[in-house]
Backbone as CSV, one residue per row, in Angstrom:
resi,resn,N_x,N_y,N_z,CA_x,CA_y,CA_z,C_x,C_y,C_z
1,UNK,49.093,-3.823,-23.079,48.266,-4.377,-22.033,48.808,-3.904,-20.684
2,UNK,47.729,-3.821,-19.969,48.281,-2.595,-18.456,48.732,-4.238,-17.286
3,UNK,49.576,-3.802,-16.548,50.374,-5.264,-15.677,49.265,-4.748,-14.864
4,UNK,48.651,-6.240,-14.021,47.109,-6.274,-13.257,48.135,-5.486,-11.837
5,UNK,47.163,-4.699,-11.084,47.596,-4.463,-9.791,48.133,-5.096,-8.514
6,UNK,47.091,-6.512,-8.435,48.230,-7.524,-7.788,49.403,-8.185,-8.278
7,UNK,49.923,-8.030,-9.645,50.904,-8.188,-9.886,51.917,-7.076,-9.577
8,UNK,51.936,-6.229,-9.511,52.883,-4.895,-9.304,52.896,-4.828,-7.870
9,UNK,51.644,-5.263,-6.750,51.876,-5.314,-5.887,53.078,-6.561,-4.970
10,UNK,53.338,-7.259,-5.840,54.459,-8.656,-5.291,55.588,-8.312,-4.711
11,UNK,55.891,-8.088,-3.584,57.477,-7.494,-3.167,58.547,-7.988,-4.525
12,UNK,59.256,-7.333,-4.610,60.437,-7.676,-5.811,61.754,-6.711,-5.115
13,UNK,62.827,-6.865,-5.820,63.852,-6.176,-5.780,63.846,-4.648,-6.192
14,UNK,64.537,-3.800,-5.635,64.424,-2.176,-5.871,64.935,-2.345,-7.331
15,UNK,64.406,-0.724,-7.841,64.979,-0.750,-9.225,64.574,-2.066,-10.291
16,UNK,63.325,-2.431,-10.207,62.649,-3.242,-11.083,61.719,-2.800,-11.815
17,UNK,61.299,-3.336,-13.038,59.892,-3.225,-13.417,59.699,-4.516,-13.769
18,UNK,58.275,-4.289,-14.089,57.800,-6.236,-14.303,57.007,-5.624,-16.193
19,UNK,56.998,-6.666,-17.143,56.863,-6.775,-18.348,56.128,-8.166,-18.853
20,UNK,55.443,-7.888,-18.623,54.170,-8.954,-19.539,54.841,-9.482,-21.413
21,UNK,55.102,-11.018,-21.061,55.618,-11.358,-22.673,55.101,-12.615,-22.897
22,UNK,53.856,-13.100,-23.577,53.856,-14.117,-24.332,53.308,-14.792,-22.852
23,UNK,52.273,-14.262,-22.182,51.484,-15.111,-20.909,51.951,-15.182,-19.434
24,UNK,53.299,-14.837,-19.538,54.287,-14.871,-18.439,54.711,-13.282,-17.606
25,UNK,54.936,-12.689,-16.492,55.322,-11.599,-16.134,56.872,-11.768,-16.027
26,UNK,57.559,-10.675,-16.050,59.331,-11.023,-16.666,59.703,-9.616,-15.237
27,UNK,60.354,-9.595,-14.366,60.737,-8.922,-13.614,62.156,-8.332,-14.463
28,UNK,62.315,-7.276,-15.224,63.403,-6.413,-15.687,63.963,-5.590,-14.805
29,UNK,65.509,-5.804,-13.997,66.229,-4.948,-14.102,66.103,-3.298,-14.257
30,UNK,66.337,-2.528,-13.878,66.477,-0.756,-15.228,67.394,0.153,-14.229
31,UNK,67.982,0.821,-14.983,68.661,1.780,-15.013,68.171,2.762,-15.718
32,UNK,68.993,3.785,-16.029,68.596,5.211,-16.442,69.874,5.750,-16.992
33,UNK,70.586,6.625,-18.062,71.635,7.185,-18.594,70.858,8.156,-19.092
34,UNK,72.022,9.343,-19.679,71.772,10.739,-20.160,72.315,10.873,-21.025
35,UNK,71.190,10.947,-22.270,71.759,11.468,-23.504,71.266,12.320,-23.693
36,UNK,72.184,13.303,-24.236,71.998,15.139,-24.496,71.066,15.937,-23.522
37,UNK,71.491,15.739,-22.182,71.222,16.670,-21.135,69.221,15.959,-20.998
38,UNK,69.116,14.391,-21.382,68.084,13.729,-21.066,68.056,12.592,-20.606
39,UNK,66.918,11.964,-19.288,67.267,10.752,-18.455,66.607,10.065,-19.465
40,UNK,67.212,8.609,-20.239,66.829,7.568,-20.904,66.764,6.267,-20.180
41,UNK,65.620,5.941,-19.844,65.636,4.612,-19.224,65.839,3.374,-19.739
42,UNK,67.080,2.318,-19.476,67.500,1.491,-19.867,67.323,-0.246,-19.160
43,UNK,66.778,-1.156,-19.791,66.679,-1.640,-19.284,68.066,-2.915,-19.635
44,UNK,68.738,-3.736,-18.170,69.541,-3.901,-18.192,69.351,-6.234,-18.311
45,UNK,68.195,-6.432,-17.738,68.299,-7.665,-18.345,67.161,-8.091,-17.263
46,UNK,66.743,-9.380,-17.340,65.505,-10.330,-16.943,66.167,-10.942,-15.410
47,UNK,65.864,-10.328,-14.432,66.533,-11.357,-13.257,65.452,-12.135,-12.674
48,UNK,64.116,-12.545,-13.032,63.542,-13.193,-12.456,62.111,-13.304,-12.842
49,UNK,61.108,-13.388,-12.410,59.580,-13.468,-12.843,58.562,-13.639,-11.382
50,UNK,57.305,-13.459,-12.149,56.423,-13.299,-11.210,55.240,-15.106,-11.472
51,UNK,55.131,-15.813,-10.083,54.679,-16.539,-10.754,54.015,-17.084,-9.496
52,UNK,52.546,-17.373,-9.773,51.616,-17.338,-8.355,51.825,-16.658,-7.231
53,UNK,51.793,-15.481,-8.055,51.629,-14.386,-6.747,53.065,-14.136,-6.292
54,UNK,53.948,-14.714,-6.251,55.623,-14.651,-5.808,56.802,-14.223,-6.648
55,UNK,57.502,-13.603,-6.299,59.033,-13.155,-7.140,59.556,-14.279,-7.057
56,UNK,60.028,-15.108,-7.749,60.960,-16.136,-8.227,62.241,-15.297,-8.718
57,UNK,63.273,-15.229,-8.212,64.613,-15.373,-8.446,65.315,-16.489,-9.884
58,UNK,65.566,-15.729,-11.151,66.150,-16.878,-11.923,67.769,-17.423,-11.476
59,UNK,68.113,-18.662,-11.678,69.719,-18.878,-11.161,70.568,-18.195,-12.077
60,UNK,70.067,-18.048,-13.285,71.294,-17.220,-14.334,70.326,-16.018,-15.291
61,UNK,70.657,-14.735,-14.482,69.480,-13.723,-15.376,69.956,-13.600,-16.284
62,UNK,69.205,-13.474,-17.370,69.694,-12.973,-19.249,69.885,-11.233,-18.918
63,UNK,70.824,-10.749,-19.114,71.525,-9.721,-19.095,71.697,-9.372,-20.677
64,UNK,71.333,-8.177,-20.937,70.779,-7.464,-22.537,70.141,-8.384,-22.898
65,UNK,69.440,-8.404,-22.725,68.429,-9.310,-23.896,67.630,-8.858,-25.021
């Protein structure tokens, strides 16, 4: 399912993507590493969500999840 355009439009933190799970938008973390001379994008954990229109900040992000 494609994330709606005013959702992607919500100011958030650099180096984010946002992920649609189970009704809710999930603001992920990502990074990037190189395996065998290729950029693999990694994502590094959940710091927050999207919720009426606003980035909400979580107090404790799930990191690997």
């Amino acid at each position: 399912m494609a994330i709606p355009s005013e959702i992607l439009a919500v100011v958030r933190p650099k180096g984010t993507v946002v992920k649609y799970v189970k009704g809710h938008y999930y603001v992920v973390k990502r990074t990037s590493k190189y395996v065998k001379g290729r950029r693999v994008p990694v994502d590094l954990g959940i710091i927050g969500s999207i919720v009426d229109g606003k980035y909400v900040e979580r107090q404790t992000p799930v990191l690997n999840y």
